[in-house]
Amino acid sequence: MFSLFGRGRKQIVAPKLKPRNKATQTVNRVALGELSPDLPRYLGQAAYLQLSNFETITGAIAGSPTTHDKVALARVARISLNKLEGLIAEIERGGDKPEDLMEHFAAPVERYRSTTRGNDWYETVVTSYITAGMLTDFFTALAEGLPAAPRDRIVTLLTENEPSPIIVEALRSAIDAEPALASRLALWGRRLVGDTLLMARSSLEVPGGSTPDEARLEPIFTELIAAHTRRMDVLGLTA
Amino acid sequence: MFSLFGRGRKQIVAPKLKPRNKATQTVNRVALGELSPDLPRYLGQAAYLQLSNFETITGAIAGSPTTHDKVALARVARISLNKLEGLIAEIERGGDKPEDLMEHFAAPVERYRSTTRGNDWYETVVTSYITAGMLTDFFTALAEGLPAAPRDRIVTLLTENEPSPIIVEALRSAIDAEPALASRLALWGRRLVGDTLLMARSSLEVPGGSTPDEARLEPIFTELIAAHTRRMDVLGLTA
């Protein structure tokens, strides 16, 4: 369905995770796979976070500077909604009611959303770009610990139809038109990282409730931050 | 995609237009067909109104009383987004840029949306139910004057996947739980009719800018109001 919207749009290079070498990938896979929550918990949290992202994006539509931006954000909302629907379908496939699994994450995710809420259209769009990007990377990596069949469907769902090119185009136009935005948005982007890493960390299932081994978590968070830096670079902002 | 969301949901009878007899249908077809705007204008206005409805629905997600209601509204948003995308695809099929045709309607539709904005979640959901319902009926009838090929696609697009059952279920649960809501929402529903009829009327292309023949318009508006009454009945509210 995304292609319906895509006609005539100019191509922009999407920020992507740098290809990892095989050794690193294996290390991460083992480390994160062991800390993956069980499937219902994974799905409930991923779905509520996606719902929250959908709220952020659609909440920005009304304040868009132009009708062009409104249409662009509707395209981004469609991608988020597709992911939400796919996660809900996975929950239903497991025989659970989506709202039951999601409910558990309502309070922490709403708190997270309130701490990462932008003060205007530009910050709100940056919030969706940065937080959805980091959390997608994280949940994709975290899926390594899930059973193979749902894992492959979930990874496809999370990684296909990347909304970044649409957001990048909208933000770049805005920054080009008003260069003073750049430093404010650079600060805002940096501001989002800490809360998002904490949100990601709260997803990890720590055996026996003990503190996760920081040394094992470090490469994961290092990689999330590196991807964040590349995302900010694409906007011409310092991370 | 709607079916993905539909599993396990209990069936609720959707309010439908009463079947018209053939004579009436012919009268309306001739009357409205002659007043239909040209295709680009029709599509631009229909698309902006759909975007506005999408904003109304998604704006209500954050204030939903329960996660169940959030998921329900995401389902309604999906239906609205499908219609918006379909209208945008029709615009692109005609070689126009969606935002160019839509832009013309930004100011009047935003004014309409501000006058029909609910004061809380319940009123906002009633706004979407009533205004999207009436405008869908109206634009479906208005499509009679369009060329056959886009007309059939547009009518299918506007009338398939009716969101009312989801909204009716959510509102009925709310009213059952708090019966005092009924009179406030009944008043609110009535409040929406006038502005929505004016919005519909502004779509009519009047030859030479003269005043439309009220006698010819009357059956159209009578029918819209009758359908409104049935929609309110389904909620157990007086129209």
GROMACS .gro file of C-alpha atoms in nm:
model
  478
    1MET     CA    1   0.000   0.000   0.000
    2PHE     CA    2   0.295   0.229   0.065
    3SER     CA    3   0.366   0.243  -0.308
    4LEU     CA    4   0.028   0.407  -0.367
    5PHE     CA    5   0.164   0.704  -0.184
    6GLY     CA    6   0.512   0.684  -0.322
    7ARG     CA    7   0.463   0.795  -0.681
    8GLY     CA    8   0.663   1.094  -0.788
    9ARG     CA    9   0.832   1.133  -0.452
   10LYS     CA   10   1.200   1.201  -0.486
   11GLN     CA   11   1.433   0.938  -0.356
   12ILE     CA   12   1.619   1.010  -0.035
   13VAL     CA   13   1.878   0.781   0.111
   14ALA     CA   14   1.745   0.621   0.427
   15PRO     CA   15   1.975   0.587   0.722
   16LYS     CA   16   2.054   0.223   0.767
   17LEU     CA   17   2.241   0.022   1.022
   18LYS     CA   18   2.597  -0.028   0.902
   19PRO     CA   19   2.642  -0.390   0.797
   20ARG     CA   20   2.793  -0.572   1.090
   21ASN     CA   21   3.065  -0.826   1.048
   22LYS     CA   22   2.969  -1.181   1.125
   23ALA     CA   23   3.160  -1.202   1.452
   24THR     CA   24   2.986  -0.898   1.602
   25GLN     CA   25   2.650  -1.020   1.484
   26THR     CA   26   2.701  -1.352   1.658
   27VAL     CA   27   2.799  -1.186   1.984
   28ASN     CA   28   2.488  -0.966   1.980
   29ARG     CA   29   2.264  -1.249   1.884
   30VAL     CA   30   2.372  -1.461   2.176
   31ALA     CA   31   2.372  -1.176   2.424
   32LEU     CA   32   2.033  -1.031   2.334
   33GLY     CA   33   1.865  -1.361   2.257
   34GLU     CA   34   1.925  -1.477   2.613
   35LEU     CA   35   1.763  -1.164   2.750
   36SER     CA   36   1.460  -1.162   2.518
   37PRO     CA   37   1.127  -1.157   2.698
   38ASP     CA   38   0.876  -1.426   2.618
   39LEU     CA   39   0.670  -1.377   2.304
   40PRO     CA   40   0.352  -1.234   2.463
   41ARG     CA   41   0.549  -0.980   2.663
   42TYR     CA   42   0.760  -0.887   2.362
   43LEU     CA   43   0.449  -0.841   2.146
   44GLY     CA   44   0.253  -0.649   2.407
   45GLN     CA   45   0.533  -0.400   2.459
   46ALA     CA   46   0.621  -0.368   2.093
   47ALA     CA   47   0.253  -0.313   2.007
   48TYR     CA   48   0.199  -0.050   2.275
   49LEU     CA   49   0.515   0.133   2.169
   50GLN     CA   50   0.396   0.125   1.810
   51LEU     CA   51   0.056   0.258   1.914
   52SER     CA   52   0.235   0.535   2.100
   53ASN     CA   53   0.441   0.619   1.791
   54PHE     CA   54   0.123   0.623   1.584
   55GLU     CA   55  -0.026   0.872   1.831
   56THR     CA   56   0.285   1.089   1.810
   57ILE     CA   57   0.282   1.097   1.430
   58THR     CA   58  -0.091   1.150   1.390
   59GLY     CA   59  -0.086   1.410   1.667
   60ALA     CA   60   0.158   1.610   1.456
   61ILE     CA   61  -0.066   1.611   1.148
   62ALA     CA   62  -0.287   1.895   1.271
   63GLY     CA   63   0.011   2.122   1.339
   64SER     CA   64   0.181   2.060   1.007
   65PRO     CA   65   0.313   2.374   0.837
   66THR     CA   66   0.170   2.273   0.498
   67THR     CA   67  -0.083   2.037   0.340
   68HIS     CA   68   0.218   1.868   0.179
   69ASP     CA   69   0.350   1.788   0.528
   70LYS     CA   70   0.007   1.661   0.637
   71VAL     CA   71   0.000   1.418   0.346
   72ALA     CA   72   0.359   1.314   0.419
   73LEU     CA   73   0.277   1.243   0.785
   74ALA     CA   74  -0.031   1.045   0.680
   75ARG     CA   75   0.211   0.827   0.482
   76VAL     CA   76   0.429   0.782   0.789
   77ALA     CA   77   0.120   0.705   0.998
   78ARG     CA   78   0.022   0.435   0.750
   79ILE     CA   79   0.359   0.263   0.793
   80SER     CA   80   0.328   0.277   1.172
   81LEU     CA   81  -0.029   0.147   1.155
   82ASN     CA   82   0.081  -0.144   0.934
   83LYS     CA   83   0.338  -0.242   1.196
   84LEU     CA   84   0.084  -0.206   1.475
   85GLU     CA   85  -0.165  -0.422   1.288
   86GLY     CA   86   0.099  -0.685   1.217
   87LEU     CA   87   0.193  -0.702   1.586
   88ILE     CA   88  -0.174  -0.723   1.685
   89ALA     CA   89  -0.222  -1.003   1.433
   90GLU     CA   90   0.068  -1.190   1.597
   91ILE     CA   91  -0.093  -1.145   1.938
   92GLU     CA   92  -0.425  -1.278   1.808
   93ARG     CA   93  -0.246  -1.567   1.642
   94GLY     CA   94  -0.124  -1.665   1.987
   95GLY     CA   95  -0.481  -1.662   2.114
   96ASP     CA   96  -0.448  -1.350   2.328
   97LYS     CA   97  -0.652  -1.031   2.318
   98PRO     CA   98  -0.429  -0.743   2.203
   99GLU     CA   99  -0.552  -0.499   2.467
  100ASP     CA  100  -0.480  -0.752   2.743
  101LEU     CA  101  -0.114  -0.792   2.651
  102MET     CA  102  -0.073  -0.424   2.569
  103GLU     CA  103  -0.238  -0.297   2.887
  104HIS     CA  104   0.057  -0.406   3.098
  105PHE     CA  105   0.276  -0.150   2.918
  106ALA     CA  106   0.029   0.137   2.913
  107ALA     CA  107   0.165   0.322   3.216
  108PRO     CA  108   0.540   0.301   3.142
  109VAL     CA  109   0.497   0.377   2.772
  110GLU     CA  110   0.267   0.671   2.843
  111ARG     CA  111   0.528   0.804   3.085
  112TYR     CA  112   0.796   0.758   2.820
  113ARG     CA  113   0.578   0.936   2.565
  114SER     CA  114   0.521   1.227   2.797
  115THR     CA  115   0.895   1.269   2.862
  116THR     CA  116   0.970   1.259   2.489
  117ARG     CA  117   0.684   1.482   2.376
  118GLY     CA  118   0.801   1.759   2.143
  119ASN     CA  119   0.713   2.123   2.202
  120ASP     CA  120   0.611   2.188   1.844
  121TRP     CA  121   0.567   2.019   1.507
  122TYR     CA  122   0.941   1.998   1.434
  123GLU     CA  123   1.037   1.843   1.766
  124THR     CA  124   0.742   1.604   1.748
  125VAL     CA  125   0.850   1.481   1.406
  126VAL     CA  126   1.208   1.443   1.530
  127THR     CA  127   1.071   1.245   1.826
  128SER     CA  128   0.900   0.997   1.598
  129TYR     CA  129   1.202   0.972   1.368
  130ILE     CA  130   1.453   0.913   1.647
  131THR     CA  131   1.252   0.708   1.897
  132ALA     CA  132   1.079   0.485   1.643
  133GLY     CA  133   1.413   0.436   1.467
  134MET     CA  134   1.600   0.333   1.782
  135LEU     CA  135   1.320   0.115   1.913
  136THR     CA  136   1.276  -0.057   1.578
  137ASP     CA  137   1.648  -0.138   1.574
  138PHE     CA  138   1.627  -0.262   1.930
  139PHE     CA  139   1.316  -0.477   1.891
  140THR     CA  140   1.456  -0.621   1.568
  141ALA     CA  141   1.770  -0.727   1.753
  142LEU     CA  142   1.569  -0.847   2.053
  143ALA     CA  143   1.358  -1.069   1.825
  144GLU     CA  144   1.662  -1.297   1.792
  145GLY     CA  145   1.554  -1.470   2.109
  146LEU     CA  146   1.203  -1.548   1.988
  147PRO     CA  147   1.092  -1.877   1.831
  148ALA     CA  148   1.185  -1.890   1.461
  149ALA     CA  149   0.842  -1.861   1.297
  150PRO     CA  150   0.713  -1.551   1.472
  151ARG     CA  151   1.064  -1.406   1.475
  152ASP     CA  152   1.099  -1.405   1.098
  153ARG     CA  153   0.753  -1.254   1.048
  154ILE     CA  154   0.817  -0.991   1.316
  155VAL     CA  155   1.158  -0.891   1.181
  156THR     CA  156   1.011  -0.852   0.831
  157LEU     CA  157   0.724  -0.650   0.970
  158LEU     CA  158   0.949  -0.417   1.170
  159THR     CA  159   1.208  -0.359   0.901
  160GLU     CA  160   1.007  -0.335   0.579
  161ASN     CA  161   0.869   0.005   0.476
  162GLU     CA  162   1.109   0.232   0.654
  163PRO     CA  163   0.937   0.567   0.720
  164SER     CA  164   1.264   0.764   0.752
  165PRO     CA  165   1.290   0.889   0.393
  166ILE     CA  166   0.955   1.069   0.422
  167ILE     CA  167   1.042   1.222   0.758
  168VAL     CA  168   1.392   1.317   0.647
  169GLU     CA  169   1.256   1.497   0.342
  170ALA     CA  170   1.005   1.693   0.552
  171LEU     CA  171   1.259   1.789   0.820
  172ARG     CA  172   1.533   1.877   0.572
  173SER     CA  173   1.298   2.112   0.387
  174ALA     CA  174   1.206   2.274   0.717
  175ILE     CA  175   1.569   2.311   0.826
  176ASP     CA  176   1.673   2.446   0.485
  177ALA     CA  177   1.396   2.704   0.508
  178GLU     CA  178   1.483   2.803   0.863
  179PRO     CA  179   1.845   2.715   0.946
  180ALA     CA  180   1.804   2.836   1.305
  181LEU     CA  181   1.600   2.521   1.367
  182ALA     CA  182   1.911   2.306   1.332
  183SER     CA  183   2.068   2.367   1.671
  184ARG     CA  184   1.738   2.334   1.857
  185LEU     CA  185   1.656   2.006   1.682
  186ALA     CA  186   2.009   1.876   1.735
  187LEU     CA  187   1.968   1.931   2.109
  188TRP     CA  188   1.623   1.778   2.103
  189GLY     CA  189   1.750   1.470   1.920
  190ARG     CA  190   2.022   1.427   2.184
  191ARG     CA  191   1.766   1.473   2.459
  192LEU     CA  192   1.567   1.172   2.335
  193VAL     CA  193   1.846   0.918   2.353
  194GLY     CA  194   1.863   0.858   2.727
  195ASP     CA  195   1.493   0.795   2.779
  196THR     CA  196   1.480   0.573   2.472
  197LEU     CA  197   1.772   0.361   2.590
  198LEU     CA  198   1.601   0.324   2.929
  199MET     CA  199   1.278   0.223   2.755
  200ALA     CA  200   1.469  -0.034   2.551
  201ARG     CA  201   1.648  -0.165   2.856
  202SER     CA  202   1.319  -0.214   3.039
  203SER     CA  203   1.228  -0.473   2.776
  204LEU     CA  204   1.503  -0.709   2.876
  205GLU     CA  205   1.410  -1.015   3.072
  206VAL     CA  206   1.672  -1.046   3.340
  207PRO     CA  207   1.687  -1.397   3.488
  208GLY     CA  208   1.601  -1.393   3.856
  209GLY     CA  209   1.546  -1.018   3.847
  210SER     CA  210   1.918  -0.958   3.886
  211THR     CA  211   2.097  -0.669   3.723
  212PRO     CA  212   2.188  -0.743   3.363
  213ASP     CA  213   2.554  -0.786   3.293
  214GLU     CA  214   2.653  -0.439   3.174
  215ALA     CA  215   2.944  -0.573   2.973
  216ARG     CA  216   2.706  -0.787   2.771
  217LEU     CA  217   2.459  -0.503   2.717
  218GLU     CA  218   2.721  -0.251   2.616
  219PRO     CA  219   2.767  -0.356   2.252
  220ILE     CA  220   2.392  -0.342   2.202
  221PHE     CA  221   2.360   0.011   2.330
  222THR     CA  222   2.676   0.120   2.150
  223GLU     CA  223   2.523   0.005   1.827
  224LEU     CA  224   2.192   0.182   1.897
  225ILE     CA  225   2.381   0.503   1.962
  226ALA     CA  226   2.588   0.463   1.645
  227ALA     CA  227   2.268   0.420   1.444
  228HIS     CA  228   2.128   0.728   1.615
  229THR     CA  229   2.434   0.927   1.508
  230ARG     CA  230   2.383   0.817   1.148
  231ARG     CA  231   2.016   0.922   1.167
  232MET     CA  232   2.109   1.267   1.291
  233ASP     CA  233   2.382   1.294   1.025
  234VAL     CA  234   2.121   1.236   0.754
  235LEU     CA  235   1.940   1.546   0.881
  236GLY     CA  236   2.266   1.738   0.885
  237LEU     CA  237   2.247   1.758   1.265
  238THR     CA  238   2.511   1.663   1.515
  239ALA     CA  239   2.416   1.377   1.743
  240MET     CA  240  -0.658  -0.560   0.620
  241PHE     CA  241  -0.960  -0.472   0.828
  242SER     CA  242  -1.032  -0.839   0.887
  243LEU     CA  243  -0.700  -0.874   1.068
  244PHE     CA  244  -0.844  -0.656   1.334
  245GLY     CA  245  -1.190  -0.805   1.326
  246ARG     CA  246  -1.137  -1.143   1.485
  247GLY     CA  247  -1.343  -1.212   1.791
  248ARG     CA  248  -1.521  -0.880   1.778
  249LYS     CA  249  -1.891  -0.912   1.838
  250GLN     CA  250  -2.119  -0.823   1.550
  251ILE     CA  251  -2.314  -0.500   1.576
  252VAL     CA  252  -2.570  -0.394   1.321
  253ALA     CA  253  -2.438  -0.095   1.129
  254PRO     CA  254  -2.676   0.189   1.050
  255LYS     CA  255  -2.746   0.187   0.681
  256LEU     CA  256  -2.932   0.410   0.445
  257LYS     CA  257  -3.284   0.277   0.401
  258PRO     CA  258  -3.318   0.129   0.053
  259ARG     CA  259  -3.472   0.393  -0.167
  260ASN     CA  260  -3.736   0.307  -0.421
  261LYS     CA  261  -3.635   0.340  -0.781
  262ALA     CA  262  -3.834   0.657  -0.847
  263THR     CA  263  -3.673   0.850  -0.562
  264GLN     CA  264  -3.331   0.726  -0.658
  265THR     CA  265  -3.373   0.858  -1.012
  266VAL     CA  266  -3.483   1.199  -0.889
  267ASN     CA  267  -3.182   1.228  -0.657
  268ARG     CA  268  -2.944   1.104  -0.919
  269VAL     CA  269  -3.051   1.365  -1.168
  270ALA     CA  270  -3.066   1.644  -0.914
  271LEU     CA  271  -2.730   1.581  -0.748
  272GLY     CA  272  -2.553   1.468  -1.064
  273GLU     CA  273  -2.616   1.805  -1.223
  274LEU     CA  274  -2.465   1.984  -0.925
  275SER     CA  275  -2.158   1.762  -0.888
  276PRO     CA  276  -1.830   1.949  -0.897
  277ASP     CA  277  -1.569   1.841  -1.149
  278LEU     CA  278  -1.356   1.542  -1.056
  279PRO     CA  279  -1.045   1.726  -0.928
  280ARG     CA  280  -1.255   1.951  -0.706
  281TYR     CA  281  -1.460   1.657  -0.580
  282LEU     CA  282  -1.146   1.458  -0.500
  283GLY     CA  283  -0.961   1.747  -0.338
  284GLN     CA  284  -1.248   1.822  -0.103
  285ALA     CA  285  -1.328   1.459  -0.028
  286ALA     CA  286  -0.959   1.391   0.045
  287TYR     CA  287  -0.918   1.691   0.274
  288LEU     CA  288  -1.236   1.599   0.462
  289GLN     CA  289  -1.108   1.244   0.500
  290LEU     CA  290  -0.774   1.374   0.627
  291SER     CA  291  -0.965   1.588   0.875
  292ASN     CA  292  -1.166   1.286   0.991
  293PHE     CA  293  -0.842   1.091   1.028
  294GLU     CA  294  -0.706   1.371   1.248
  295THR     CA  295  -1.022   1.369   1.458
  296ILE     CA  296  -1.011   0.994   1.514
  297THR     CA  297  -0.640   0.969   1.582
  298GLY     CA  298  -0.657   1.276   1.804
  299ALA     CA  299  -0.900   1.085   2.022
  300ILE     CA  300  -0.669   0.786   2.067
  301ALA     CA  301  -0.458   0.949   2.338
  302GLY     CA  302  -0.763   1.036   2.549
  303SER     CA  303  -0.925   0.692   2.524
  304PRO     CA  304  -1.061   0.562   2.854
  305THR     CA  305  -0.909   0.216   2.799
  306THR     CA  306  -0.647   0.037   2.591
  307HIS     CA  307  -0.940  -0.152   2.436
  308ASP     CA  308  -1.077   0.181   2.310
  309LYS     CA  309  -0.734   0.282   2.179
  310VAL     CA  310  -0.712  -0.036   1.974
  311ALA     CA  311  -1.072   0.015   1.853
  312LEU     CA  312  -0.994   0.370   1.738
  313ALA     CA  313  -0.679   0.251   1.564
  314ARG     CA  314  -0.912   0.021   1.366
  315VAL     CA  315  -1.135   0.313   1.279
  316ALA     CA  316  -0.829   0.518   1.183
  317ARG     CA  317  -0.720   0.241   0.949
  318ILE     CA  318  -1.052   0.255   0.765
  319SER     CA  319  -1.031   0.632   0.732
  320LEU     CA  320  -0.670   0.609   0.614
  321ASN     CA  321  -0.768   0.352   0.350
  322LYS     CA  322  -1.028   0.592   0.214
  323LEU     CA  323  -0.780   0.881   0.221
  324GLU     CA  324  -0.522   0.674   0.036
  325GLY     CA  325  -0.778   0.566  -0.221
  326LEU     CA  326  -0.879   0.926  -0.287
  327ILE     CA  327  -0.514   1.029  -0.311
  328ALA     CA  328  -0.453   0.748  -0.558
  329GLU     CA  329  -0.742   0.879  -0.770
  330ILE     CA  330  -0.591   1.227  -0.764
  331GLU     CA  331  -0.252   1.091  -0.872
  332ARG     CA  332  -0.421   0.883  -1.141
  333GLY     CA  333  -0.550   1.212  -1.285
  334GLY     CA  334  -0.195   1.348  -1.290
  335ASP     CA  335  -0.239   1.598  -1.008
  336LYS     CA  336  -0.042   1.634  -0.686
  337PRO     CA  337  -0.268   1.548  -0.391
  338GLU     CA  338  -0.161   1.844  -0.179
  339ASP     CA  339  -0.231   2.086  -0.466
  340LEU     CA  340  -0.594   1.979  -0.502
  341MET     CA  341  -0.643   1.944  -0.128
  342GLU     CA  342  -0.488   2.278  -0.039
  343HIS     CA  343  -0.787   2.467  -0.179
  344PHE     CA  344  -1.007   2.314   0.092
  345ALA     CA  345  -0.767   2.351   0.383
  346ALA     CA  346  -0.915   2.671   0.526
  347PRO     CA  347  -1.289   2.586   0.506
  348VAL     CA  348  -1.238   2.228   0.628
  349GLU     CA  349  -1.017   2.340   0.917
  350ARG     CA  350  -1.288   2.592   1.014
  351TYR     CA  351  -1.546   2.314   0.994
  352ARG     CA  352  -1.329   2.090   1.206
  353SER     CA  353  -1.283   2.358   1.469
  354THR     CA  354  -1.659   2.418   1.494
  355THR     CA  355  -1.727   2.044   1.528
  356ARG     CA  356  -1.443   1.966   1.771
  357GLY     CA  357  -1.563   1.769   2.071
  358ASN     CA  358  -1.486   1.874   2.426
  359ASP     CA  359  -1.378   1.529   2.537
  360TRP     CA  360  -1.322   1.177   2.411
  361TYR     CA  361  -1.693   1.091   2.394
  362GLU     CA  362  -1.791   1.397   2.196
  363THR     CA  363  -1.492   1.359   1.967
  364VAL     CA  364  -1.588   1.001   1.885
  365VAL     CA  365  -1.949   1.111   1.824
  366THR     CA  366  -1.813   1.383   1.594
  367SER     CA  367  -1.630   1.131   1.381
  368TYR     CA  368  -1.927   0.891   1.378
  369ILE     CA  369  -2.182   1.154   1.278
  370THR     CA  370  -1.982   1.382   1.050
  371ALA     CA  371  -1.797   1.106   0.863
  372GLY     CA  372  -2.126   0.918   0.829
  373MET     CA  373  -2.318   1.211   0.683
  374LEU     CA  374  -2.035   1.322   0.457
  375THR     CA  375  -1.979   0.970   0.329
  376ASP     CA  376  -2.348   0.947   0.240
  377PHE     CA  377  -2.333   1.285   0.074
  378PHE     CA  378  -2.017   1.227  -0.128
  379THR     CA  379  -2.145   0.886  -0.233
  380ALA     CA  380  -2.461   1.049  -0.369
  381LEU     CA  381  -2.263   1.335  -0.520
  382ALA     CA  382  -2.042   1.087  -0.707
  383GLU     CA  383  -2.338   1.017  -0.935
  384GLY     CA  384  -2.236   1.316  -1.144
  385LEU     CA  385  -1.879   1.192  -1.199
  386PRO     CA  386  -1.757   0.998  -1.503
  387ALA     CA  387  -1.841   0.628  -1.472
  388ALA     CA  388  -1.495   0.477  -1.414
  389PRO     CA  389  -1.377   0.693  -1.125
  390ARG     CA  390  -1.733   0.706  -0.989
  391ASP     CA  391  -1.756   0.331  -0.941
  392ARG     CA  392  -1.414   0.308  -0.778
  393ILE     CA  393  -1.489   0.605  -0.554
  394VAL     CA  394  -1.830   0.475  -0.444
  395THR     CA  395  -1.676   0.137  -0.359
  396LEU     CA  396  -1.397   0.307  -0.169
  397LEU     CA  397  -1.630   0.529   0.032
  398THR     CA  398  -1.886   0.263   0.118
  399GLU     CA  399  -1.678  -0.049   0.185
  400ASN     CA  400  -1.546  -0.106   0.537
  401GLU     CA  401  -1.796   0.094   0.734
  402PRO     CA  402  -1.635   0.206   1.064
  403SER     CA  403  -1.965   0.254   1.246
  404PRO     CA  404  -1.987  -0.088   1.414
  405ILE     CA  405  -1.659  -0.029   1.597
  406ILE     CA  406  -1.757   0.320   1.705
  407VAL     CA  407  -2.107   0.214   1.804
  408GLU     CA  408  -1.967  -0.062   2.023
  409ALA     CA  409  -1.727   0.176   2.198
  410LEU     CA  410  -1.989   0.446   2.255
  411ARG     CA  411  -2.259   0.205   2.365
  412SER     CA  412  -2.026   0.056   2.626
  413ALA     CA  413  -1.946   0.405   2.749
  414ILE     CA  414  -2.313   0.509   2.765
  415ASP     CA  415  -2.412   0.184   2.937
  416ALA     CA  416  -2.143   0.245   3.198
  417GLU     CA  417  -2.240   0.608   3.250
  418PRO     CA  418  -2.603   0.670   3.144
  419ALA     CA  419  -2.573   1.042   3.221
  420LEU     CA  420  -2.363   1.070   2.905
  421ALA     CA  421  -2.668   1.001   2.688
  422SER     CA  422  -2.834   1.340   2.704
  423ARG     CA  423  -2.508   1.530   2.656
  424LEU     CA  424  -2.412   1.318   2.355
  425ALA     CA  425  -2.763   1.345   2.210
  426LEU     CA  426  -2.732   1.722   2.220
  427TRP     CA  427  -2.384   1.706   2.076
  428GLY     CA  428  -2.502   1.486   1.791
  429ARG     CA  429  -2.777   1.734   1.710
  430ARG     CA  430  -2.528   2.020   1.727
  431LEU     CA  431  -2.319   1.865   1.449
  432VAL     CA  432  -2.592   1.844   1.188
  433GLY     CA  433  -2.616   2.208   1.081
  434ASP     CA  434  -2.245   2.261   1.021
  435THR     CA  435  -2.219   1.931   0.840
  436LEU     CA  436  -2.509   2.013   0.607
  437LEU     CA  437  -2.344   2.349   0.533
  438MET     CA  438  -2.015   2.171   0.461
  439ALA     CA  439  -2.195   1.931   0.227
  440ARG     CA  440  -2.376   2.213   0.056
  441SER     CA  441  -2.051   2.398  -0.009
  442SER     CA  442  -1.948   2.106  -0.231
  443LEU     CA  443  -2.222   2.172  -0.485
  444GLU     CA  444  -2.124   2.332  -0.808
  445VAL     CA  445  -2.392   2.586  -0.879
  446PRO     CA  446  -2.403   2.686  -1.245
  447GLY     CA  447  -2.328   3.055  -1.286
  448GLY     CA  448  -2.281   3.096  -0.913
  449SER     CA  449  -2.658   3.131  -0.866
  450THR     CA  450  -2.839   3.001  -0.562
  451PRO     CA  451  -2.919   2.631  -0.594
  452ASP     CA  452  -3.282   2.546  -0.633
  453GLU     CA  453  -3.386   2.468  -0.275
  454ALA     CA  454  -3.668   2.243  -0.390
  455ARG     CA  455  -3.420   2.023  -0.573
  456LEU     CA  456  -3.179   2.012  -0.281
  457GLU     CA  457  -3.445   1.937  -0.023
  458PRO     CA  458  -3.478   1.562  -0.085
  459ILE     CA  459  -3.102   1.522  -0.056
  460PHE     CA  460  -3.082   1.696   0.278
  461THR     CA  461  -3.397   1.522   0.402
  462GLU     CA  462  -3.232   1.192   0.331
  463LEU     CA  463  -2.907   1.291   0.505
  464ILE     CA  464  -3.106   1.390   0.812
  465ALA     CA  465  -3.304   1.066   0.807
  466ALA     CA  466  -2.979   0.869   0.797
  467HIS     CA  467  -2.851   1.081   1.086
  468THR     CA  468  -3.160   0.990   1.288
  469ARG     CA  469  -3.096   0.621   1.226
  470ARG     CA  470  -2.732   0.664   1.334
  471MET     CA  471  -2.838   0.826   1.660
  472ASP     CA  472  -3.105   0.557   1.714
  473VAL     CA  473  -2.836   0.290   1.695
  474LEU     CA  474  -2.665   0.458   1.991
  475GLY     CA  475  -2.997   0.477   2.175
  476LEU     CA  476  -2.986   0.856   2.149
  477THR     CA  477  -3.257   1.086   2.018
  478ALA     CA  478  -3.159   1.279   1.708
   0.00000   0.00000   0.00000
